[in-house]
Coordinates of C-alpha atoms and ligand atoms in Angstrom, one line a residue:
M43 CA 127.4 105.9 104.8
T44 CA 129.3 105.1 108.0
Q45 CA 127.8 102.5 110.2
Q46 CA 125.9 104.0 113.1
Q47 CA 124.2 102.6 116.1
P48 CA 120.5 101.9 115.6
F49 CA 118.0 104.7 115.8
D50 CA 115.3 103.1 117.8
V51 CA 111.7 103.8 116.9
L52 CA 109.3 102.9 119.6
G53 CA 106.0 101.9 118.0
A54 CA 105.4 100.5 114.5
G55 CA 102.2 102.6 113.8
S56 CA 101.8 105.1 111.0
G57 CA 104.5 107.3 112.4
G58 CA 107.0 104.7 113.5
Y59 CA 106.9 102.4 110.5
I60 CA 107.1 105.2 108.0
A61 CA 110.0 106.8 110.0
S62 CA 111.8 103.4 110.0
I63 CA 111.4 103.0 106.2
R64 CA 112.6 106.5 105.5
A65 CA 115.6 105.9 107.8
G66 CA 116.4 102.8 105.8
Q67 CA 116.1 104.7 102.5
L68 CA 118.5 107.3 103.9
G69 CA 121.0 104.6 104.8
L70 CA 120.5 104.9 108.6
K71 CA 120.6 101.8 110.7
V72 CA 117.3 101.5 112.4
A73 CA 115.4 99.2 114.8
C74 CA 111.6 99.5 115.1
V75 CA 110.1 98.1 118.3
E76 CA 106.5 97.0 118.4
A77 CA 104.6 95.7 121.4
N78 CA 101.4 95.5 119.4
P79 CA 98.3 94.3 121.3
Y80 CA 96.8 93.5 117.8
A81 CA 98.3 90.1 117.3
D82 CA 98.0 88.2 114.0
P83 CA 96.2 84.8 113.9
K84 CA 99.5 83.1 115.0
G85 CA 99.8 85.5 118.1
E86 CA 102.7 87.5 116.6
P87 CA 102.6 91.3 117.2
R88 CA 101.5 92.9 114.0
P89 CA 102.9 96.2 112.7
G90 CA 100.7 99.1 111.5
G91 CA 99.5 100.4 114.9
T92 CA 96.0 101.8 115.4
C93 CA 95.6 102.9 111.8
L94 CA 96.1 99.6 110.2
N95 CA 94.7 97.3 112.9
V96 CA 91.8 99.1 114.5
G97 CA 91.6 102.5 112.8
C98 CA 91.8 104.0 109.3
I99 CA 92.0 100.9 107.2
P100 CA 89.4 98.5 108.8
S101 CA 87.0 101.4 109.3
K102 CA 87.3 102.4 105.6
A103 CA 86.8 98.7 104.6
L104 CA 83.6 98.5 106.6
L105 CA 82.4 101.9 105.4
S106 CA 82.9 100.7 101.8
S107 CA 81.0 97.4 102.4
S108 CA 78.1 99.2 104.2
E109 CA 77.9 101.9 101.5
E110 CA 77.6 99.2 98.8
F111 CA 74.8 97.6 100.8
E112 CA 73.0 100.9 101.3
N113 CA 73.4 101.8 97.6
I114 CA 71.8 98.5 96.6
Q115 CA 69.0 99.0 99.1
K116 CA 68.2 102.6 98.6
H117 CA 70.0 104.2 95.6
V118 CA 70.3 101.8 92.7
L119 CA 66.6 101.9 92.0
A120 CA 67.0 105.5 90.8
H121 CA 69.2 104.0 88.0
G122 CA 66.5 101.6 87.0
I123 CA 68.2 98.6 88.8
R124 CA 65.8 96.4 90.8
V125 CA 67.4 94.2 93.4
A126 CA 65.2 92.2 95.6
G127 CA 66.2 90.5 98.9
A128 CA 69.7 91.8 99.3
T129 CA 71.1 90.7 102.7
M130 CA 74.3 91.4 104.5
D131 CA 76.6 88.6 105.6
V132 CA 78.3 90.3 108.5
P133 CA 80.9 87.6 109.2
A134 CA 81.9 87.7 105.5
M135 CA 82.2 91.5 105.6
I136 CA 84.4 91.2 108.7
A137 CA 86.5 88.5 107.1
R138 CA 87.1 90.8 104.1
K139 CA 88.2 93.6 106.4
D140 CA 90.5 91.2 108.3
A141 CA 92.1 90.0 105.0
I142 CA 92.8 93.6 104.0
V143 CA 94.5 94.3 107.4
T144 CA 96.6 91.1 107.2
K145 CA 97.7 91.8 103.6
M146 CA 98.8 95.3 104.6
A147 CA 100.6 94.1 107.8
Q148 CA 102.5 91.7 105.6
G149 CA 103.3 94.5 103.3
I150 CA 104.9 96.5 106.2
E151 CA 107.1 93.5 107.2
F152 CA 108.2 93.2 103.6
L153 CA 109.0 96.9 103.4
F154 CA 111.0 96.5 106.7
R155 CA 113.1 93.8 105.1
K156 CA 113.5 95.7 101.8
N157 CA 114.8 98.8 103.7
K158 CA 116.9 96.8 106.2
V159 CA 114.8 97.9 109.2
T160 CA 115.4 95.6 112.2
Y161 CA 111.9 94.8 113.4
L162 CA 111.8 93.8 117.1
K163 CA 108.6 92.4 118.7
G164 CA 108.2 93.4 122.3
R165 CA 107.4 96.2 124.7
A166 CA 110.0 98.9 124.9
T167 CA 111.0 100.6 128.1
I168 CA 113.6 103.3 128.3
L169 CA 116.1 102.4 130.9
G170 CA 118.3 105.6 130.8
R171 CA 121.3 107.0 129.1
A172 CA 125.0 105.9 129.1
D173 CA 128.1 107.2 127.4
D174 CA 127.4 105.2 124.3
G175 CA 123.7 106.1 124.0
F176 CA 120.2 105.5 125.2
K177 CA 119.4 102.2 126.8
V178 CA 116.1 100.5 125.9
A179 CA 114.8 97.2 127.2
I180 CA 112.6 95.1 125.0
T181 CA 110.4 92.7 126.9
R182 CA 108.4 89.8 125.5
S183 CA 108.2 86.2 126.7
G184 CA 111.7 85.1 127.2
P185 CA 114.8 87.0 128.2
T186 CA 114.7 90.8 128.0
Q187 CA 116.7 92.2 125.1
E188 CA 118.7 95.5 125.6
L189 CA 119.4 98.0 122.9
T190 CA 121.7 101.0 122.8
A191 CA 120.6 103.8 120.5
R192 CA 122.1 107.2 119.5
N193 CA 118.7 108.7 118.9
L194 CA 115.2 107.7 120.0
V195 CA 112.0 108.3 118.1
I196 CA 109.0 107.9 120.3
A197 CA 106.0 106.8 118.2
T198 CA 103.8 105.0 120.7
G199 CA 100.6 106.5 119.5
S200 CA 97.3 106.7 121.4
L201 CA 94.6 104.6 123.1
P202 CA 90.9 105.2 123.4
R203 CA 89.9 107.5 126.2
E204 CA 87.8 105.7 128.8
L205 CA 84.8 107.1 130.6
P206 CA 84.6 106.6 134.4
G207 CA 81.9 104.0 135.2
I208 CA 81.6 102.7 131.7
E209 CA 83.8 99.6 131.3
V210 CA 84.7 98.6 127.8
D211 CA 84.5 94.8 127.3
N212 CA 84.4 94.9 123.5
V213 CA 81.4 92.6 123.6
D214 CA 78.5 94.9 124.6
V215 CA 80.4 98.0 125.4
C216 CA 82.9 98.7 122.6
D217 CA 85.7 101.0 121.8
N218 CA 86.8 101.4 118.1
A219 CA 88.4 97.9 118.2
G220 CA 85.2 96.2 119.3
A221 CA 82.9 98.3 117.0
L222 CA 85.0 97.2 114.0
D223 CA 84.6 93.6 114.8
L224 CA 80.9 92.9 115.5
R225 CA 79.5 89.6 114.1
S226 CA 75.9 90.8 113.7
V227 CA 74.1 94.1 113.3
P228 CA 72.7 95.3 116.6
R229 CA 69.1 96.4 116.6
R230 CA 69.9 99.5 118.6
M231 CA 73.4 101.1 118.9
A232 CA 74.3 104.0 121.2
I233 CA 77.5 106.0 120.6
I234 CA 79.0 108.3 123.1
G235 CA 80.9 111.1 121.2
A236 CA 79.9 112.7 117.9
G237 CA 83.5 113.1 116.8
V238 CA 85.0 111.7 113.6
I239 CA 85.3 108.1 114.9
G240 CA 81.7 108.1 116.4
L241 CA 80.2 109.4 113.1
E242 CA 82.1 106.9 110.9
L243 CA 81.4 103.8 113.1
G244 CA 77.8 105.0 113.5
S245 CA 77.4 105.3 109.7
V246 CA 78.7 101.7 109.2
W247 CA 76.1 100.1 111.5
R248 CA 73.2 102.5 110.6
R249 CA 73.6 101.6 106.9
L250 CA 73.4 97.9 107.9
G251 CA 70.2 98.5 109.8
A252 CA 71.0 99.5 113.3
Q253 CA 69.0 102.3 114.9
V254 CA 71.9 104.7 116.0
T255 CA 71.7 107.3 118.7
V256 CA 74.7 109.6 119.3
V257 CA 75.1 111.2 122.7
E258 CA 77.4 114.2 122.6
A259 CA 78.6 116.4 125.5
L260 CA 79.0 119.5 123.3
P261 CA 76.0 121.6 122.2
Q262 CA 76.8 121.1 118.4
L263 CA 78.2 118.7 115.8
L264 CA 81.8 118.9 114.6
P265 CA 83.0 122.1 116.3
M266 CA 86.4 121.9 114.5
C267 CA 84.7 122.1 111.1
D268 CA 83.7 125.2 109.3
T269 CA 80.2 126.2 110.7
D270 CA 78.5 125.9 107.3
V271 CA 79.9 122.3 107.0
A272 CA 78.9 121.3 110.5
R273 CA 75.4 122.7 110.0
E274 CA 74.9 120.9 106.7
M275 CA 76.3 117.6 108.0
L276 CA 73.9 117.7 110.9
K277 CA 71.0 118.0 108.4
L278 CA 72.3 115.3 106.2
L279 CA 73.1 112.7 108.9
T280 CA 69.8 113.4 110.7
A281 CA 67.9 112.8 107.5
Q282 CA 69.8 109.5 107.2
G283 CA 68.3 108.5 110.5
M284 CA 71.0 109.2 113.1
D285 CA 69.5 110.5 116.3
F286 CA 71.7 113.1 118.0
R287 CA 71.5 114.2 121.6
F288 CA 73.6 117.2 122.2
G289 CA 74.6 118.9 125.5
A290 CA 74.4 115.4 127.1
R291 CA 76.4 114.6 130.2
V292 CA 76.6 110.8 130.5
T293 CA 75.9 109.7 134.1
G294 CA 76.0 105.9 133.9
L295 CA 75.2 102.6 132.2
E296 CA 72.7 100.1 133.4
R297 CA 72.3 96.5 132.3
A298 CA 68.8 95.0 132.2
S299 CA 68.2 91.3 132.9
D300 CA 67.5 90.7 129.2
G301 CA 71.0 91.9 128.4
S302 CA 70.0 95.3 127.0
L303 CA 71.8 98.4 128.1
G304 CA 70.5 101.7 129.3
L305 CA 72.8 104.7 128.8
A306 CA 71.8 107.4 131.2
Y307 CA 72.5 111.1 130.6
V308 CA 71.5 114.5 131.8
D309 CA 70.6 117.1 129.1
A310 CA 71.6 120.8 129.2
Q311 CA 68.4 121.7 131.2
G312 CA 69.4 119.1 133.8
I313 CA 66.7 116.6 132.8
A314 CA 67.6 112.9 133.0
H315 CA 67.2 110.6 130.0
A316 CA 68.1 107.1 129.1
V317 CA 68.9 105.6 125.7
A318 CA 68.1 101.9 125.4
C319 CA 70.6 100.0 123.2
D320 CA 72.0 96.5 122.5
K321 CA 75.6 97.8 121.9
L322 CA 77.3 100.9 123.2
V323 CA 80.3 102.4 121.5
V324 CA 82.5 104.8 123.5
A325 CA 84.2 107.2 121.1
V326 CA 85.1 110.1 123.3
G327 CA 88.6 110.8 121.9
R328 CA 92.0 109.3 122.4
V329 CA 94.8 109.7 124.9
P330 CA 98.6 109.6 124.2
T331 CA 100.5 106.4 125.2
T332 CA 103.2 107.8 127.4
S333 CA 102.8 105.9 130.6
D334 CA 105.2 103.0 131.5
L335 CA 107.6 104.1 128.8
G336 CA 110.4 105.3 131.1
L337 CA 110.3 108.9 129.7
E338 CA 111.0 110.2 133.2
T339 CA 114.3 108.3 133.4
L340 CA 115.6 110.7 130.7
G341 CA 113.7 113.7 131.9
V342 CA 111.6 114.0 128.7
K343 CA 109.0 116.7 129.4
T344 CA 105.3 115.9 128.9
T345 CA 102.3 118.3 128.8
S346 CA 99.6 118.5 131.4
R347 CA 97.4 116.3 129.1
G348 CA 100.1 113.6 128.8
F349 CA 101.5 114.4 125.4
V350 CA 105.2 114.4 124.8
D351 CA 106.3 118.1 124.6
V352 CA 107.9 118.8 121.2
D353 CA 108.9 121.7 119.0
A354 CA 107.9 122.2 115.4
Q355 CA 110.6 119.7 114.4
C356 CA 109.4 117.0 116.9
R357 CA 112.4 117.5 119.1
T358 CA 111.7 116.7 122.8
S359 CA 113.3 118.5 125.8
V360 CA 116.1 115.9 125.6
D361 CA 118.7 116.1 122.9
G362 CA 118.5 113.1 120.6
V363 CA 115.0 112.1 121.6
Y364 CA 112.2 112.9 119.2
A365 CA 108.5 112.2 119.3
I366 CA 105.9 111.9 116.5
G367 CA 102.3 111.1 115.7
D368 CA 99.4 110.8 118.2
V369 CA 101.8 111.0 121.1
V370 CA 102.5 114.7 120.4
R371 CA 100.4 117.9 119.8
G372 CA 98.4 118.4 116.6
P373 CA 95.7 116.4 114.9
M374 CA 95.6 112.7 115.6
L375 CA 95.9 111.7 111.9
A376 CA 97.9 108.9 110.3
H377 CA 99.3 111.1 107.5
K378 CA 100.4 113.8 110.1
A379 CA 102.3 111.0 112.0
E380 CA 103.9 109.8 108.7
D381 CA 104.9 113.3 107.7
E382 CA 106.5 113.8 111.1
G383 CA 108.3 110.5 110.8
V384 CA 109.8 111.4 107.5
M385 CA 110.8 114.9 108.8
V386 CA 112.6 113.6 111.9
M387 CA 114.6 111.0 109.9
E388 CA 115.6 113.4 107.2
R389 CA 116.7 115.9 109.9
I390 CA 118.7 113.1 111.7
A391 CA 120.3 112.4 108.3
G392 CA 121.3 116.1 108.0
Q393 CA 118.6 117.0 105.5
A394 CA 116.0 119.8 105.8
G395 CA 112.8 117.7 106.4
H396 CA 109.8 119.8 107.3
V397 CA 106.0 119.5 108.0
N398 CA 103.7 122.3 107.0
Y399 CA 101.1 122.1 109.8
D400 CA 98.9 124.6 107.9
A401 CA 98.4 122.2 105.0
I402 CA 97.3 118.9 106.7
P403 CA 94.0 117.7 105.3
S404 CA 91.3 116.3 107.5
I405 CA 88.6 113.9 106.3
I406 CA 85.4 112.3 107.7
Y407 CA 84.4 109.3 105.7
T408 CA 80.7 109.5 106.2
S409 CA 78.4 109.7 103.2
P410 CA 78.7 112.3 101.9
E411 CA 82.3 112.7 103.0
V412 CA 83.6 115.8 104.6
A413 CA 87.1 117.1 103.8
W414 CA 88.9 120.3 104.7
V415 CA 92.3 121.9 104.7
G416 CA 93.6 125.2 106.1
R417 CA 91.5 127.7 108.0
T418 CA 87.8 127.8 108.7
E419 CA 85.8 131.0 108.3
Q420 CA 85.5 131.3 112.1
E421 CA 89.3 131.0 112.5
L422 CA 89.9 133.7 109.9
K423 CA 87.4 136.0 111.7
D424 CA 89.0 135.3 115.1
A425 CA 92.4 136.0 113.7
G426 CA 91.2 139.3 112.1
I427 CA 92.2 138.2 108.6
A428 CA 90.2 139.8 105.8
Y429 CA 89.0 137.1 103.4
R430 CA 86.7 136.3 100.5
T431 CA 84.5 133.3 100.2
G432 CA 83.5 131.3 97.1
R433 CA 80.9 128.5 97.2
F434 CA 79.6 126.1 94.7
P435 CA 76.9 123.5 95.3
F436 CA 77.0 120.0 93.7
T437 CA 73.4 120.5 92.6
A438 CA 75.0 122.5 89.7
N439 CA 77.6 119.9 88.9
G440 CA 76.9 117.6 86.0
R441 CA 78.9 114.6 87.2
A442 CA 77.2 114.7 90.6
L443 CA 73.8 114.7 88.8
G444 CA 74.9 111.7 86.7
N445 CA 76.1 109.9 89.8
G446 CA 72.8 110.6 91.5
D447 CA 74.2 112.4 94.5
T448 CA 74.2 116.2 94.5
S449 CA 74.5 116.7 98.2
G450 CA 77.1 119.1 99.6
F451 CA 79.2 122.0 98.3
V452 CA 82.8 123.3 98.0
K453 CA 83.7 126.4 99.9
V454 CA 87.0 128.2 99.2
L455 CA 88.4 130.9 101.4
A456 CA 91.1 133.3 100.1
D457 CA 92.9 136.2 101.4
E458 CA 91.1 139.5 100.5
K459 CA 94.3 141.3 99.4
T460 CA 96.6 138.6 98.0
D461 CA 93.9 136.1 96.9
A462 CA 96.0 133.3 98.4
V463 CA 94.0 130.2 99.3
L464 CA 93.6 130.0 103.0
G465 CA 91.1 127.2 103.4
A466 CA 88.9 124.8 101.5
H467 CA 85.9 122.9 102.8
I468 CA 84.1 120.1 100.9
I469 CA 81.0 118.0 101.6
S470 CA 80.6 115.5 98.8
T471 CA 81.1 111.9 97.7
Y472 CA 84.9 111.6 97.0
A473 CA 85.6 114.8 99.0
S474 CA 88.6 112.7 100.4
E475 CA 90.1 112.6 96.9
M476 CA 89.2 116.2 95.9
I477 CA 90.8 117.8 98.9
G478 CA 94.3 117.1 97.5
E479 CA 94.0 119.9 95.0
A480 CA 93.3 122.5 97.7
T481 CA 96.1 121.0 99.9
M482 CA 98.5 121.5 97.1
A483 CA 97.2 125.0 96.5
I484 CA 97.9 126.0 100.1
E485 CA 101.3 124.2 100.1
F486 CA 102.3 126.1 96.9
K487 CA 100.8 129.3 98.1
A488 CA 98.5 129.4 95.1
S489 CA 95.7 131.9 94.7
A490 CA 92.0 131.2 94.1
E491 CA 92.5 132.7 90.6
D492 CA 95.3 130.0 90.0
I493 CA 92.8 127.3 90.7
G494 CA 90.2 129.0 88.5
R495 CA 92.6 129.2 85.6
I496 CA 93.8 125.6 85.8
S497 CA 92.1 123.3 83.3
H498 CA 89.7 120.9 85.1
A499 CA 88.5 117.8 83.3
H500 CA 84.8 117.7 82.5
P501 CA 82.6 116.3 83.8
T502 CA 84.2 115.8 87.2
L503 CA 83.2 116.5 90.8
Y504 CA 86.4 118.5 91.3
E505 CA 85.2 121.1 88.8
A506 CA 83.3 122.4 91.8
M507 CA 86.6 123.4 93.4
R508 CA 87.4 125.5 90.3
E509 CA 83.9 127.0 90.3
A510 CA 84.1 127.9 94.0
S511 CA 87.5 129.5 93.4
L512 CA 86.1 131.4 90.4
A513 CA 83.2 132.6 92.6
I514 CA 85.8 134.5 94.7
G515 CA 87.0 136.5 91.7
T516 CA 85.3 136.8 88.3
G517 CA 82.4 134.6 89.2
A518 CA 81.4 130.9 88.8
L519 CA 80.6 129.9 85.2
N520 CA 77.9 127.4 85.9
L521 CA 75.9 129.2 88.6
Ligands
FAD186 P1 99.7 104.3 116.5 O1 99.1 104.0 115.1 O2 98.7 104.2 117.6 O3 100.9 103.3 116.7 C1 101.6 103.3 117.9 C2 102.2 101.9 118.1 O4 103.1 101.9 119.2 C3 101.1 100.9 118.4 O5 101.1 99.8 117.5 C4 101.5 100.4 119.8 O6 101.2 99.0 120.1 C5 103.0 100.7 119.9 N1 103.5 100.9 121.2 C6 103.0 101.7 122.2 N2 103.7 101.6 123.3 C7 104.8 100.8 123.0 C8 105.9 100.3 123.7 N3 106.2 100.7 125.0 N4 106.8 99.5 123.1 C9 106.6 99.1 121.8 N5 105.5 99.5 121.1 C10 104.6 100.3 121.7 N6 93.7 108.8 110.8 C11 93.6 109.2 109.5 O7 94.5 109.9 109.1 N7 92.6 108.8 108.7 C12 91.6 108.0 109.1 O8 90.8 107.6 108.3 C13 91.6 107.5 110.4 N8 90.6 106.7 110.9 C14 90.7 106.3 112.1 C15 89.7 105.5 112.6 C16 89.6 105.0 113.8 C17 88.5 104.1 114.3 C18 90.7 105.4 114.7 C19 90.7 104.8 116.1 C20 91.7 106.2 114.3 C21 91.7 106.7 113.0 N9 92.7 107.5 112.6 C22 92.7 108.0 111.3 C23 93.8 108.0 113.4 C24 95.1 107.2 113.2 O9 94.8 105.8 113.4 C25 96.2 107.7 114.1 O10 96.4 109.1 114.0 C26 97.5 107.0 113.7 O11 97.4 105.6 113.9 C27 98.6 107.5 114.6 O12 99.8 106.9 114.3 P2 100.9 106.7 115.4 O13 102.1 106.0 114.8 O14 101.2 108.0 116.1 O15 100.3 105.8 116.5
AMP187 P1 87.2 113.0 118.6 O1 88.1 113.8 119.6 O2 87.0 113.6 117.2 O3 87.4 111.5 118.7 O4 85.7 113.2 119.2 C1 85.3 112.8 120.5 C2 83.9 113.4 120.8 O5 83.5 112.9 122.0 C3 84.0 115.0 120.9 O6 83.0 115.5 120.1 C4 83.7 115.2 122.4 O7 83.1 116.4 122.7 C5 82.9 114.0 122.8 N1 82.9 113.7 124.2 C6 84.0 113.6 125.0 N2 83.7 113.3 126.3 C7 82.3 113.0 126.3 C8 81.3 112.6 127.2 N3 81.7 112.4 128.5 N4 80.1 112.5 126.8 C9 79.7 112.7 125.5 N5 80.6 113.1 124.6 C10 81.8 113.3 124.9

């Protein structure tokens, strides 16, 4: 491979670090720049972005710890196990989470070295374009470094959306970073936003004993999910003790002299309410990080909502400038960012990288978990696509009975004429693992009959995927 000028990647989150590693594997010369506000204990910027530092990984670590605790408190008795006096050492739980993050951050630095990625710590600002390439300034303490690059990959991710009048201090009023780093269980926690992040963080602290109230602007839970799934999850989460206030317009936050907070909102009828709490979590979505990047110096187009405007191959309006991950359209998911990073580098290397945006799974790591891929029933109806539905409940699954958790179901949607799988929706423990089969089915354009004819090990939870697929055609065997 001929020596080339570095392909700069701005941001070492899920998109940027994976893009850099793939570039290294392809023999491209690449520099990955990371400003990272999430410093390691020595104050060095840490790679991994939102996902590793304050997102996917720490939230799943705490979800796992809190689930263990809840199982011991509420569920192991059904197995005949008596445990008295279990307590949660919150600082130990947080230290475990931090150790996982540190280990994985070190892993990324190792992979950078292994794949000859030049890792540069500092804030990147695009200065412009010269005959020999794009000019990027990298600022940290000390003299500013300047890089010249033949291609740029913008992977600067996203930041929590702020609500006017509600200032996040990550002490009492937290975003995701603060809510993943509390040192004790608050008695009462209010959460603004019943999205994926709000439900996951709320689940952690509810399982540990907090009384959780979720205040949501929309009239319903999880509008992006299949309606059956959203309805069932509302039932299950409410039964677990989460208090939902829908159609709520937040109007302000008051602090009482005893330090407690009062979250004020107006309901759909215009009636004013207040939720008293000790910690407030703001989880109202995320905004792309595009400001102060110097995009305008190159004339890179952004959308009215601040995303970098890209085509299906993540090319921006400027030749040689690409953008991937949370900073562009599409679901804000780590694997989507990674897939785009791989696609872009393979295309730069002259290969045919692609992302199938119809086959990107989504997961909510509550208990039970929610996972889906492809179209929802509403989307198919709206698009006028004729479909058939197969559904199988976990109450009829032997493994679920053995595990002691039969909540949820699998629902498969297939094209009425071709039987091609168009969507799959799961509520269950380990839904996150089971969705892989449906994702592969959609990617390979498999039919529901194909899934029904594939041997599924017994007894397993994923037999429910087969049964739901059979229900579309010849009929489920165990229902
Ligand atoms: P990021 O991970 O945000 O990385 C961008 C990086 O760019 C950052 O490190 C930032 O410091 C750096 N940067 C920004 N500007 C500059 C600059 N000028 N110079 C240099 N560096 C810069 N997704 C999932 O798929 N599964 C999950 O379970 C999941 N859980 C989540 C839980 C929470 C609480 C949150 C908040 C998010 C979660 N996500 C999850 C979403 C996931 O974290 C993001 O989709 C993913 O991190 C996006 O990757 P990215 O590379 O686009 O951006
Ligand atoms: P997500 O985009 O999945 O992170 O979810 C964010 C959630 O916050 C969505 O369900 C939004 O409807 C909700 N939301 C956004 N703004 C507000 C607000 N001002 N008050 C209450 N909920 C909000």
